[in-house]
PDB file of N, CA, C and O in Angstrom:
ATOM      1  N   UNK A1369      -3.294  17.197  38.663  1.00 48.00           N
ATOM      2  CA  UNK A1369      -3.114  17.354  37.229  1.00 48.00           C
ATOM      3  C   UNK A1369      -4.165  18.316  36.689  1.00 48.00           C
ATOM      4  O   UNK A1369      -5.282  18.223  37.198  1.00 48.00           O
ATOM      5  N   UNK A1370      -4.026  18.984  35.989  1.00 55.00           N
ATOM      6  CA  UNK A1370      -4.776  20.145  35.279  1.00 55.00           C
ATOM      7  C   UNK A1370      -5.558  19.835  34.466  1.00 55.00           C
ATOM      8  O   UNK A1370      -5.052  19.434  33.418  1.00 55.00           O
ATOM      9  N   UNK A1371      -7.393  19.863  34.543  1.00 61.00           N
ATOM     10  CA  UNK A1371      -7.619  19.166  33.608  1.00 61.00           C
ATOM     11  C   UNK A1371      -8.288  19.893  32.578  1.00 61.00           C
ATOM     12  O   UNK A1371      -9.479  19.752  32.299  1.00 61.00           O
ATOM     13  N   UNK A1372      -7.387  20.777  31.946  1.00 75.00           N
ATOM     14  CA  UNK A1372      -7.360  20.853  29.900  1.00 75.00           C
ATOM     15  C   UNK A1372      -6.209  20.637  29.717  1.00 75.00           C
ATOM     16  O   UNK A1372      -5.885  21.225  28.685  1.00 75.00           O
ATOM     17  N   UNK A1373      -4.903  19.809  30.388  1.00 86.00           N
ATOM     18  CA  UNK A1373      -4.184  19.094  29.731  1.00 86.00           C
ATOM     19  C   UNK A1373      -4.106  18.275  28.775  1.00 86.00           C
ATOM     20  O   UNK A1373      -4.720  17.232  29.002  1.00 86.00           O
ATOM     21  N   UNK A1374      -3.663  18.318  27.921  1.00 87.00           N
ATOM     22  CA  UNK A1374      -3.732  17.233  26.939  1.00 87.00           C
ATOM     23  C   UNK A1374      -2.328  15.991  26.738  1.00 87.00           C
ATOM     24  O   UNK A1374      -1.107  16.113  26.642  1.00 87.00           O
ATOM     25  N   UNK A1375      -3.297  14.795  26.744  1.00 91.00           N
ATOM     26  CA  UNK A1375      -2.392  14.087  27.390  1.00 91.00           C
ATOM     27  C   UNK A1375      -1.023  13.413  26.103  1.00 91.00           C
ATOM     28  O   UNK A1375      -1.264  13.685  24.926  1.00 91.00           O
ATOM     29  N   UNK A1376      -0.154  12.874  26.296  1.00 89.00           N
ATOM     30  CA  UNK A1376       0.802  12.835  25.233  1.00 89.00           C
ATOM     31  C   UNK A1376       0.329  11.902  23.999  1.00 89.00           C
ATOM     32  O   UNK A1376       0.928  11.928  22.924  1.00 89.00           O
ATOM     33  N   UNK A1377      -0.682  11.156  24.215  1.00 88.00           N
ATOM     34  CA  UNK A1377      -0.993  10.156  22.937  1.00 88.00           C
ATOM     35  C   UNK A1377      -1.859  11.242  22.184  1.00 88.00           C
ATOM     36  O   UNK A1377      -1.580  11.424  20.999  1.00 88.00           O
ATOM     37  N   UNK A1378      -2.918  12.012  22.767  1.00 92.00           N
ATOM     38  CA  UNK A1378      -3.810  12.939  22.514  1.00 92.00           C
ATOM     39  C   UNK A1378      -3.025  13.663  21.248  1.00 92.00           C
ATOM     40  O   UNK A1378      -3.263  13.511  20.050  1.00 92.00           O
ATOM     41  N   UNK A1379      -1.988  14.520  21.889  1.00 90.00           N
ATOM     42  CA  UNK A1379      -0.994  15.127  21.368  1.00 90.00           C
ATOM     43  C   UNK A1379      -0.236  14.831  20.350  1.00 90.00           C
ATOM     44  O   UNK A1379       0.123  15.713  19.570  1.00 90.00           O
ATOM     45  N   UNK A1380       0.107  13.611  20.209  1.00 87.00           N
ATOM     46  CA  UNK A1380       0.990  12.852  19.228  1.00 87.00           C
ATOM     47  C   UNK A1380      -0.882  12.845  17.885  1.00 87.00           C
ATOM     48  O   UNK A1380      -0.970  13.417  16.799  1.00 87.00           O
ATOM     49  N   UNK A1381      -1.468  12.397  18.260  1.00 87.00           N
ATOM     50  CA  UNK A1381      -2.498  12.094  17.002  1.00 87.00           C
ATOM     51  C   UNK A1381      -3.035  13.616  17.386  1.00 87.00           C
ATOM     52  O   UNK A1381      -3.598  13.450  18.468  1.00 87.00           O
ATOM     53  N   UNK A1382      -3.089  14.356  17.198  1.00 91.00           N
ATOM     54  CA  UNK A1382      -3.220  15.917  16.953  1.00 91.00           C
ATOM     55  C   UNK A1382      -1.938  16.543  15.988  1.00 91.00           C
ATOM     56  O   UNK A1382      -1.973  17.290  15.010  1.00 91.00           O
ATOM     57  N   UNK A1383      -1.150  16.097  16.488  1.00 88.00           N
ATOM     58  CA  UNK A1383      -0.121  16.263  15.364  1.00 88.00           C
ATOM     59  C   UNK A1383      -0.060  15.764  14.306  1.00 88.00           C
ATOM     60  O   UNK A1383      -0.075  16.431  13.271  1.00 88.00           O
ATOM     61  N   UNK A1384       0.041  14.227  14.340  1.00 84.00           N
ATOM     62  CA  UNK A1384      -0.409  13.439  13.138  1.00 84.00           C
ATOM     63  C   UNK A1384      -1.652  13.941  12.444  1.00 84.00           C
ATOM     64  O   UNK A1384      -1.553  14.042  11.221  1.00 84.00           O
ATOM     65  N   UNK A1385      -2.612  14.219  12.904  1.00 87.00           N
ATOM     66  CA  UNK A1385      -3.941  14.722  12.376  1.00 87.00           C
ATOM     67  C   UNK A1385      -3.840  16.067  11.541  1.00 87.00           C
ATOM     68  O   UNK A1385      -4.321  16.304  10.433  1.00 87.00           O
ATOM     69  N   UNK A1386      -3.118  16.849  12.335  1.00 91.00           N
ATOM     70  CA  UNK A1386      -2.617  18.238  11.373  1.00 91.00           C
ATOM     71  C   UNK A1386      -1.480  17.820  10.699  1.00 91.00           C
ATOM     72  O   UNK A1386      -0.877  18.797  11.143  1.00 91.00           O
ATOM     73  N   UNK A1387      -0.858  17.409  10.209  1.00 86.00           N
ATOM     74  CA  UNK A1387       0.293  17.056   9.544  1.00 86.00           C
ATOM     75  C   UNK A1387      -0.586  16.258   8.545  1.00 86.00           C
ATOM     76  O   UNK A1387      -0.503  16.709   7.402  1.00 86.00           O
ATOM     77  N   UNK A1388      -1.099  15.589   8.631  1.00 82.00           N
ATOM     78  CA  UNK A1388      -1.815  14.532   7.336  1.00 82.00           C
ATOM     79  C   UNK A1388      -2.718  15.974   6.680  1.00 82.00           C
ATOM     80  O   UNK A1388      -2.555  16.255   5.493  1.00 82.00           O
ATOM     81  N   UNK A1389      -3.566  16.745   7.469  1.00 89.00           N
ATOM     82  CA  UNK A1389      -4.406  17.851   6.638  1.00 89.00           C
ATOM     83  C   UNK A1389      -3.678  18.982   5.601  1.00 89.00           C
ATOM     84  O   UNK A1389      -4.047  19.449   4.524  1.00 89.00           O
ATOM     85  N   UNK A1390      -2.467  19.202   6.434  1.00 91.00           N
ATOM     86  CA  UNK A1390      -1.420  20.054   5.573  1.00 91.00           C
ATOM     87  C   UNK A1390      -0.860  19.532   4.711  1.00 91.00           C
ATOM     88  O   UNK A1390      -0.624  20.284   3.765  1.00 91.00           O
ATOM     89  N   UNK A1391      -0.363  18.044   4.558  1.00 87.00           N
ATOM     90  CA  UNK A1391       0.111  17.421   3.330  1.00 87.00           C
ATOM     91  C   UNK A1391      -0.679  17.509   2.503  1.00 87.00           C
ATOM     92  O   UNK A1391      -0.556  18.377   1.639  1.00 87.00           O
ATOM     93  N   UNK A1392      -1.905  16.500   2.509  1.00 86.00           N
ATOM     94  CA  UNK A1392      -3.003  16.871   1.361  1.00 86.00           C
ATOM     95  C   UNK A1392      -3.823  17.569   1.127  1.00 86.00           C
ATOM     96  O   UNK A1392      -4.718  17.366   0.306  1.00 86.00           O
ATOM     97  N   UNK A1393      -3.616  18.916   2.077  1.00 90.00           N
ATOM     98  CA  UNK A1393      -4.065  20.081   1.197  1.00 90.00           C
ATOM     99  C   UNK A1393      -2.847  20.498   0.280  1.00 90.00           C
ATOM    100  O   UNK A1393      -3.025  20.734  -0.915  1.00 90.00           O
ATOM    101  N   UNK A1394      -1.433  20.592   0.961  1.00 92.00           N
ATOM    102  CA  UNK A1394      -0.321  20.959   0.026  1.00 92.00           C
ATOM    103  C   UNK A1394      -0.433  20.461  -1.514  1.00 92.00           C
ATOM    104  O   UNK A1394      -0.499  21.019  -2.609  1.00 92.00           O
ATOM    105  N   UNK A1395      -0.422  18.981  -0.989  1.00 90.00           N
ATOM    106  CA  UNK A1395      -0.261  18.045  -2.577  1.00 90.00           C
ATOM    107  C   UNK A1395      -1.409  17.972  -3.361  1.00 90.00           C
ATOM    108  O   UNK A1395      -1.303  17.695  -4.556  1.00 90.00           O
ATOM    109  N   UNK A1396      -2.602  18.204  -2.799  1.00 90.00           N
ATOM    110  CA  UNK A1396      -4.145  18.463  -3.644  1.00 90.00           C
ATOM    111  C   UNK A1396      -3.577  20.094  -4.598  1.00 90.00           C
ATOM    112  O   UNK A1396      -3.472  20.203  -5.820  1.00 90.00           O
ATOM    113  N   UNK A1397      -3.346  20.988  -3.723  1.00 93.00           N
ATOM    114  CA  UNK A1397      -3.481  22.532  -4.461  1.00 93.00           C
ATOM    115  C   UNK A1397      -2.246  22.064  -5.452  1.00 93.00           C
ATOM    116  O   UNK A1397      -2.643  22.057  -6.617  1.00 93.00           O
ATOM    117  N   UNK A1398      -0.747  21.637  -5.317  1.00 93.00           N
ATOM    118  CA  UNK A1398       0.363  21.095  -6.472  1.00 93.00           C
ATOM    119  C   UNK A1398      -0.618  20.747  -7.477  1.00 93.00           C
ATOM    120  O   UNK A1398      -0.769  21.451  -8.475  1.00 93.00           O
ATOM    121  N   UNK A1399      -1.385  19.552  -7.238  1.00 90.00           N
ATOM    122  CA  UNK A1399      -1.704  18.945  -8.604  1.00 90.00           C
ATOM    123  C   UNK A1399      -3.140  19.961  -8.861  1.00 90.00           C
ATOM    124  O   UNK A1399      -3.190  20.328 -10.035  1.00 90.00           O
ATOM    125  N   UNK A1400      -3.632  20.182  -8.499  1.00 92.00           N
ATOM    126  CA  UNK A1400      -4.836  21.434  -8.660  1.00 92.00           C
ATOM    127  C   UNK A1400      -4.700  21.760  -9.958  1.00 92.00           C
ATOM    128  O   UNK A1400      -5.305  21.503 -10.999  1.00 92.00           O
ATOM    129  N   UNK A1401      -3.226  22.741  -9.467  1.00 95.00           N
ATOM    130  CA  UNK A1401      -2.406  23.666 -10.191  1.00 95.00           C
ATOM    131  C   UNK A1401      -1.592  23.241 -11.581  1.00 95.00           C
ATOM    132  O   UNK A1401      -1.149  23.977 -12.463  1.00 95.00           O
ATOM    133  N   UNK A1402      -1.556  21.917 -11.472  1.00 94.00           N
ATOM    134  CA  UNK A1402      -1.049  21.041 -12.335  1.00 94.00           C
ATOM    135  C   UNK A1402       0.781  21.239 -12.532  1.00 94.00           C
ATOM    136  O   UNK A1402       1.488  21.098 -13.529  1.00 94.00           O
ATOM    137  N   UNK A1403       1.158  21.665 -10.939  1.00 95.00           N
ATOM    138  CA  UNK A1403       2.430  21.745 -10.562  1.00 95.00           C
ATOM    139  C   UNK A1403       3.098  19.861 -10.248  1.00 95.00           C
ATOM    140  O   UNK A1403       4.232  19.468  -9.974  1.00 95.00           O
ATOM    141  N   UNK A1404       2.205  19.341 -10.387  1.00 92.00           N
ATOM    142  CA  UNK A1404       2.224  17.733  -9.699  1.00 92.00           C
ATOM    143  C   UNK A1404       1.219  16.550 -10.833  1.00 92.00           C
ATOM    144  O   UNK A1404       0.039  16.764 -11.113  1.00 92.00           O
ATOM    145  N   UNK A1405       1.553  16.044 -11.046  1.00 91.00           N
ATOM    146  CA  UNK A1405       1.079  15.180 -11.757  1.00 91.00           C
ATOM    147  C   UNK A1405       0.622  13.876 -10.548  1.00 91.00           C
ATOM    148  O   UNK A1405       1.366  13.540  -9.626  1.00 91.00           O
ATOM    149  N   UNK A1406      -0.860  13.227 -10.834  1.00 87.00           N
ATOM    150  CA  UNK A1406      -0.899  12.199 -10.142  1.00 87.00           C
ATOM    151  C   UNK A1406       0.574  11.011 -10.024  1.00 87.00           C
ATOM    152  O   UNK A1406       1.036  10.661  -8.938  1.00 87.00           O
ATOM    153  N   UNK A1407       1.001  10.644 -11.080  1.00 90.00           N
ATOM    154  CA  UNK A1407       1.981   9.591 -11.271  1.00 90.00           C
ATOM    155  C   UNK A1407       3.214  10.231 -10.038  1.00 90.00           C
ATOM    156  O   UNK A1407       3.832   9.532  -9.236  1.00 90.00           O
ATOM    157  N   UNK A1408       3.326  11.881 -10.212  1.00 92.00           N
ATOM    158  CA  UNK A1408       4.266  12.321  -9.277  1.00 92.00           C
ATOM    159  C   UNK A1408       3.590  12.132  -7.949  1.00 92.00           C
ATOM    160  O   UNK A1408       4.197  11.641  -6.998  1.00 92.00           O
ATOM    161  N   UNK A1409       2.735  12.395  -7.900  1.00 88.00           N
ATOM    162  CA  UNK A1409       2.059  12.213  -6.797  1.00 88.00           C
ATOM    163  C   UNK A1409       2.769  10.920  -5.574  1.00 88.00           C
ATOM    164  O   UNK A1409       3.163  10.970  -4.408  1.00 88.00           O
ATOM    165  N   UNK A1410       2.628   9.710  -6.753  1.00 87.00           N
ATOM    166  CA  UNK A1410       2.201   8.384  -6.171  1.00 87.00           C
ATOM    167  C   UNK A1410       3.479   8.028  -6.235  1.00 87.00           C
ATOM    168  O   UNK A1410       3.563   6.974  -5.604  1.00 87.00           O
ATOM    169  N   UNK A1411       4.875   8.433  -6.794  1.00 90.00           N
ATOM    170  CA  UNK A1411       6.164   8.676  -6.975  1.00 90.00           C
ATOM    171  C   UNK A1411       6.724   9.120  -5.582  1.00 90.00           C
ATOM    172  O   UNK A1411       7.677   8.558  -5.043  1.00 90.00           O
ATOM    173  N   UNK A1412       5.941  10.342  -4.970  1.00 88.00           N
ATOM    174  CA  UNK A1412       6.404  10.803  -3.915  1.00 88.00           C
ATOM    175  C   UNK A1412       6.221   9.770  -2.439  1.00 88.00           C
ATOM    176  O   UNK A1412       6.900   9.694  -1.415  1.00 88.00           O
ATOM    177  N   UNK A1413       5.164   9.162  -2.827  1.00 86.00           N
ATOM    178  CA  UNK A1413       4.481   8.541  -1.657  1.00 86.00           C
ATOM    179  C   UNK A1413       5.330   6.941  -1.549  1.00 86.00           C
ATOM    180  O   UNK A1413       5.798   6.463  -0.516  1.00 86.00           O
ATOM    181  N   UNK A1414       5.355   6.339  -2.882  1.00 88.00           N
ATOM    182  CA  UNK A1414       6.272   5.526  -3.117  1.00 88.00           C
ATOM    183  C   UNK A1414       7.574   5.121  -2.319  1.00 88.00           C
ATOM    184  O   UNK A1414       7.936   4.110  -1.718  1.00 88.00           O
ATOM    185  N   UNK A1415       8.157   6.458  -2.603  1.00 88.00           N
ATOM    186  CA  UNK A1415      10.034   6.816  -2.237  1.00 88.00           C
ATOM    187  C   UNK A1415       9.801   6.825  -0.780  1.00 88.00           C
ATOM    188  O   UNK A1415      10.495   6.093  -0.074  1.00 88.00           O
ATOM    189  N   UNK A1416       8.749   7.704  -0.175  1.00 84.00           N
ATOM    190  CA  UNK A1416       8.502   7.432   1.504  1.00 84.00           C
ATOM    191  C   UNK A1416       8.012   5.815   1.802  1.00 84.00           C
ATOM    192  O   UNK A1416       8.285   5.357   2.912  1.00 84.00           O
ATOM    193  N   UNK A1417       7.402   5.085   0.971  1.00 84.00           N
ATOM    194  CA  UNK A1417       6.884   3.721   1.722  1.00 84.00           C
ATOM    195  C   UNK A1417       8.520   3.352   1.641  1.00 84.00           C
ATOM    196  O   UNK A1417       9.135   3.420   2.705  1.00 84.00           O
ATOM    197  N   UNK A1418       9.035   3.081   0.793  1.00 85.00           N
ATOM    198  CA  UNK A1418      10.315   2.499   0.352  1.00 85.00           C
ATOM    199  C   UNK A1418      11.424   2.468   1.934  1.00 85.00           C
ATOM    200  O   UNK A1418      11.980   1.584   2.585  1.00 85.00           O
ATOM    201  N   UNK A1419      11.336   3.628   1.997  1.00 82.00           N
ATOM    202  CA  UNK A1419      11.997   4.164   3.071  1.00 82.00           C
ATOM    203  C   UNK A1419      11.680   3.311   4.136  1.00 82.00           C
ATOM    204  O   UNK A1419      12.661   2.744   4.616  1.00 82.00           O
ATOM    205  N   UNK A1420      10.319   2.989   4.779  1.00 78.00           N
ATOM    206  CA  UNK A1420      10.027   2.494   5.523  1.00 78.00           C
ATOM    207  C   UNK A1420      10.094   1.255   5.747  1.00 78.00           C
ATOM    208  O   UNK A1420      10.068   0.727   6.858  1.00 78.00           O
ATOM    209  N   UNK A1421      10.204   0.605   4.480  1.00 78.00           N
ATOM    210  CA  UNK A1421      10.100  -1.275   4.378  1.00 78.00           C
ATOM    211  C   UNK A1421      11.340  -1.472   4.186  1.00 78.00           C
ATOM    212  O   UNK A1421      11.495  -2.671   3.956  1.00 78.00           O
ATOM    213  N   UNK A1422      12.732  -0.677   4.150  1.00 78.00           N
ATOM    214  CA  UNK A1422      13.903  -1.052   4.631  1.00 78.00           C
ATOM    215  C   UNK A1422      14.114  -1.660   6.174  1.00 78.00           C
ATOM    216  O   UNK A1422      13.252  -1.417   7.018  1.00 78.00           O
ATOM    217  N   UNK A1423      14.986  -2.252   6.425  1.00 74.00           N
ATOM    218  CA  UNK A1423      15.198  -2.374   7.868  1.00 74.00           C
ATOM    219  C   UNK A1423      14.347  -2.967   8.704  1.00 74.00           C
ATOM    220  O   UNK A1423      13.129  -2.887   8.548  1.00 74.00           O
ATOM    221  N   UNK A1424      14.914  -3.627   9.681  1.00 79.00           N
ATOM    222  CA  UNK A1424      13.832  -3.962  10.898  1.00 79.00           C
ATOM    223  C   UNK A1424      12.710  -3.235  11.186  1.00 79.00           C
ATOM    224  O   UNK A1424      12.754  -2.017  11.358  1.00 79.00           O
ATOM    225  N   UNK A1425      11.623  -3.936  11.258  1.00 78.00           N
ATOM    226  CA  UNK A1425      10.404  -3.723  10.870  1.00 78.00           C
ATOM    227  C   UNK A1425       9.859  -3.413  12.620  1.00 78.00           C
ATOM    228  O   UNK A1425       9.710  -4.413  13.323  1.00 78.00           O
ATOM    229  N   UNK A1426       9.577  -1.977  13.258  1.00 86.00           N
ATOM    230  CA  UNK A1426       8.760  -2.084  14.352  1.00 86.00           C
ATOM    231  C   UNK A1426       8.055  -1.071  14.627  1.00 86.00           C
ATOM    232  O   UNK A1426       8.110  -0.101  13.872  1.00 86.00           O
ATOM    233  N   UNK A1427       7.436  -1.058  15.481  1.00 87.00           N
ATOM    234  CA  UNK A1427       5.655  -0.276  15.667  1.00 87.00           C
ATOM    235  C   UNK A1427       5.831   1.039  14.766  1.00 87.00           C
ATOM    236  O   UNK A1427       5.096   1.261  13.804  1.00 87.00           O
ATOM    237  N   UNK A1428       6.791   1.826  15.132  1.00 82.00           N
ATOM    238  CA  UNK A1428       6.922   3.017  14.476  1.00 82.00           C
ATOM    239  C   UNK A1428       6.955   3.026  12.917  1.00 82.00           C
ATOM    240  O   UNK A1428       6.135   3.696  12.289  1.00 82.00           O
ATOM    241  N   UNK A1429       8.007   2.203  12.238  1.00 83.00           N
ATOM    242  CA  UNK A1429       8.387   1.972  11.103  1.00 83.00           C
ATOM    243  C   UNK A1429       6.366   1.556  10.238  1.00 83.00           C
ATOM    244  O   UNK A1429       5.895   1.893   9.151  1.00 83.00           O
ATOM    245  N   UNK A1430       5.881   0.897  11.171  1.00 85.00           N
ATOM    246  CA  UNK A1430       4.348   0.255  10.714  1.00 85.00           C
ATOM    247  C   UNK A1430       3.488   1.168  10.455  1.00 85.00           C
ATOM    248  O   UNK A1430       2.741   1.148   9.476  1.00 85.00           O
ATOM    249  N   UNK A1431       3.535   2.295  11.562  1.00 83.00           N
ATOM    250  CA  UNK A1431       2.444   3.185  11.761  1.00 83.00           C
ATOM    251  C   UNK A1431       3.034   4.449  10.736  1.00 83.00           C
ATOM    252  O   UNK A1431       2.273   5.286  10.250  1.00 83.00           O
ATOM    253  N   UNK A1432       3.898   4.441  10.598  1.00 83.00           N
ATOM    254  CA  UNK A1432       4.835   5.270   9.364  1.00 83.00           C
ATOM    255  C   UNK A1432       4.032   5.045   7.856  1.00 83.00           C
ATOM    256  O   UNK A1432       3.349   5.677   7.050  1.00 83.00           O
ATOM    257  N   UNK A1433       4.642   3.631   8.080  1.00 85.00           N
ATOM    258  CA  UNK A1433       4.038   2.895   6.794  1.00 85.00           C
ATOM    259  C   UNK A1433       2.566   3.300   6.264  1.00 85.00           C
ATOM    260  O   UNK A1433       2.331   3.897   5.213  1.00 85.00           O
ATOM    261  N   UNK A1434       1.772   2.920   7.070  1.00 86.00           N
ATOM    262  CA  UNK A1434       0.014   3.433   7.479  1.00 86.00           C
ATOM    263  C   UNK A1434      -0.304   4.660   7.083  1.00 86.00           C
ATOM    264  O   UNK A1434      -1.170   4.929   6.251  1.00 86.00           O
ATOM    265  N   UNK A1435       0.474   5.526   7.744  1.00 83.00           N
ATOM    266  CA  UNK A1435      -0.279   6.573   7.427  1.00 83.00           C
ATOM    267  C   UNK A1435       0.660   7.135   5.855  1.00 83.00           C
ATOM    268  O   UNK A1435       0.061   8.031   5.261  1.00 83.00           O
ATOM    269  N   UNK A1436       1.509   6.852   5.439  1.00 85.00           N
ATOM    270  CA  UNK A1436       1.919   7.234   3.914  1.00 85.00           C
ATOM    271  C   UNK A1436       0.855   6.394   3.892  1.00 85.00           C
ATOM    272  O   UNK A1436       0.016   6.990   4.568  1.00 85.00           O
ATOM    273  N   UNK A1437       0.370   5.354   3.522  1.00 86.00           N
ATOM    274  CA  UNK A1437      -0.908   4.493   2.557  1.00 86.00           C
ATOM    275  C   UNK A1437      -1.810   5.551   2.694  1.00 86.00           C
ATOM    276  O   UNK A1437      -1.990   6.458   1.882  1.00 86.00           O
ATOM    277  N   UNK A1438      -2.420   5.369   3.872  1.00 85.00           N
ATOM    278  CA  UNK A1438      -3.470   7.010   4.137  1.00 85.00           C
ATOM    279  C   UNK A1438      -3.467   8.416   3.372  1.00 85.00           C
ATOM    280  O   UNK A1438      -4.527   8.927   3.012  1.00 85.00           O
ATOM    281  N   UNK A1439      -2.346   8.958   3.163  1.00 83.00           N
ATOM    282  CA  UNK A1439      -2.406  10.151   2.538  1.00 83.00           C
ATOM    283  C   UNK A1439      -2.267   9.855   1.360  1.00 83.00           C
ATOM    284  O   UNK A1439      -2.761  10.656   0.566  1.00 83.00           O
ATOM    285  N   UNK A1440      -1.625   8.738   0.836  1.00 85.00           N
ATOM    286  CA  UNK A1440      -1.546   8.239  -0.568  1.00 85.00           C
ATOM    287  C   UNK A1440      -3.532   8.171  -1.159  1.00 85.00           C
ATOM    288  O   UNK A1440      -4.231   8.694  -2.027  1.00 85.00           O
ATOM    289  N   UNK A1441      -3.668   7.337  -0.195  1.00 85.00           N
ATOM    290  CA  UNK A1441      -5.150   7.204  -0.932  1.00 85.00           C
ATOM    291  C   UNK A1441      -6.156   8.177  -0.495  1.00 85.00           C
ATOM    292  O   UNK A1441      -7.316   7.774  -0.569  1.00 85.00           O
ATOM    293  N   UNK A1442      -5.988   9.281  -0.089  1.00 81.00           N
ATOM    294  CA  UNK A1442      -6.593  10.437   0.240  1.00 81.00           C
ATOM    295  C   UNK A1442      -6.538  11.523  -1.171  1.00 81.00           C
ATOM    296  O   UNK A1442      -7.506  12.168  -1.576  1.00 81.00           O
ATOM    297  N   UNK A1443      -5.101  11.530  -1.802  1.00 79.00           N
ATOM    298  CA  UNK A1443      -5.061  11.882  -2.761  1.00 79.00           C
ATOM    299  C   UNK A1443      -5.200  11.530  -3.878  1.00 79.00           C
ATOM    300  O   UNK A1443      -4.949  12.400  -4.713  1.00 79.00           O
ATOM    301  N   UNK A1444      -5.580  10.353  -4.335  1.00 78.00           N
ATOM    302  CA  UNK A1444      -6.300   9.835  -5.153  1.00 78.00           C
ATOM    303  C   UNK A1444      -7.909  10.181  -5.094  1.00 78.00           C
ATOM    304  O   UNK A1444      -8.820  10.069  -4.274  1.00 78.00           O
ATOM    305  N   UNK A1445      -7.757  10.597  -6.249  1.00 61.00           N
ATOM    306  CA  UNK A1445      -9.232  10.962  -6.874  1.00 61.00           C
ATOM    307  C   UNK A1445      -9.686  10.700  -8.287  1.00 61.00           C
ATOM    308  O   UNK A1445     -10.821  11.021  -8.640  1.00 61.00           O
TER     309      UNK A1445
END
């Protein structure tokens, strides 16, 4: 095995990790700009938890859940 492979969990939270930095830089510069209102803000984040607490509830659906809370309260200021 090659080792500067990076292994698939590595990979998966590298993604997650850049994907959470690009959201709330996206949604920080919106409301910056005053293209976004906090209330929209917490509107947006809302409609995604919502999404998630439908339906049978498992690991994925949880860690879904988690990290919307995470970027939710990242953007709160």
């Amino acid at each position: 095995m090659d080792d500067d492979a990076i292994s698939p969990d590595a990979e998966r939270a590298g993604m997650l990790a850049a994907l959470h930095a690009v959201i709330v830089g996206t949604l920080s510069t919106l409301k910056r700009k005053g293209l976004l209102t906090p209330d929209e803000i917490d509107q947006i984040f809302e409609a995604g938890l919502v999404t998630f607490e439908r339906g049978e509830q498992d690991a994925t659906r949880q860690a879904a859940q988690l990290t919307l809370q995470i970027l939710a309260r990242s953007l709160r200021e």
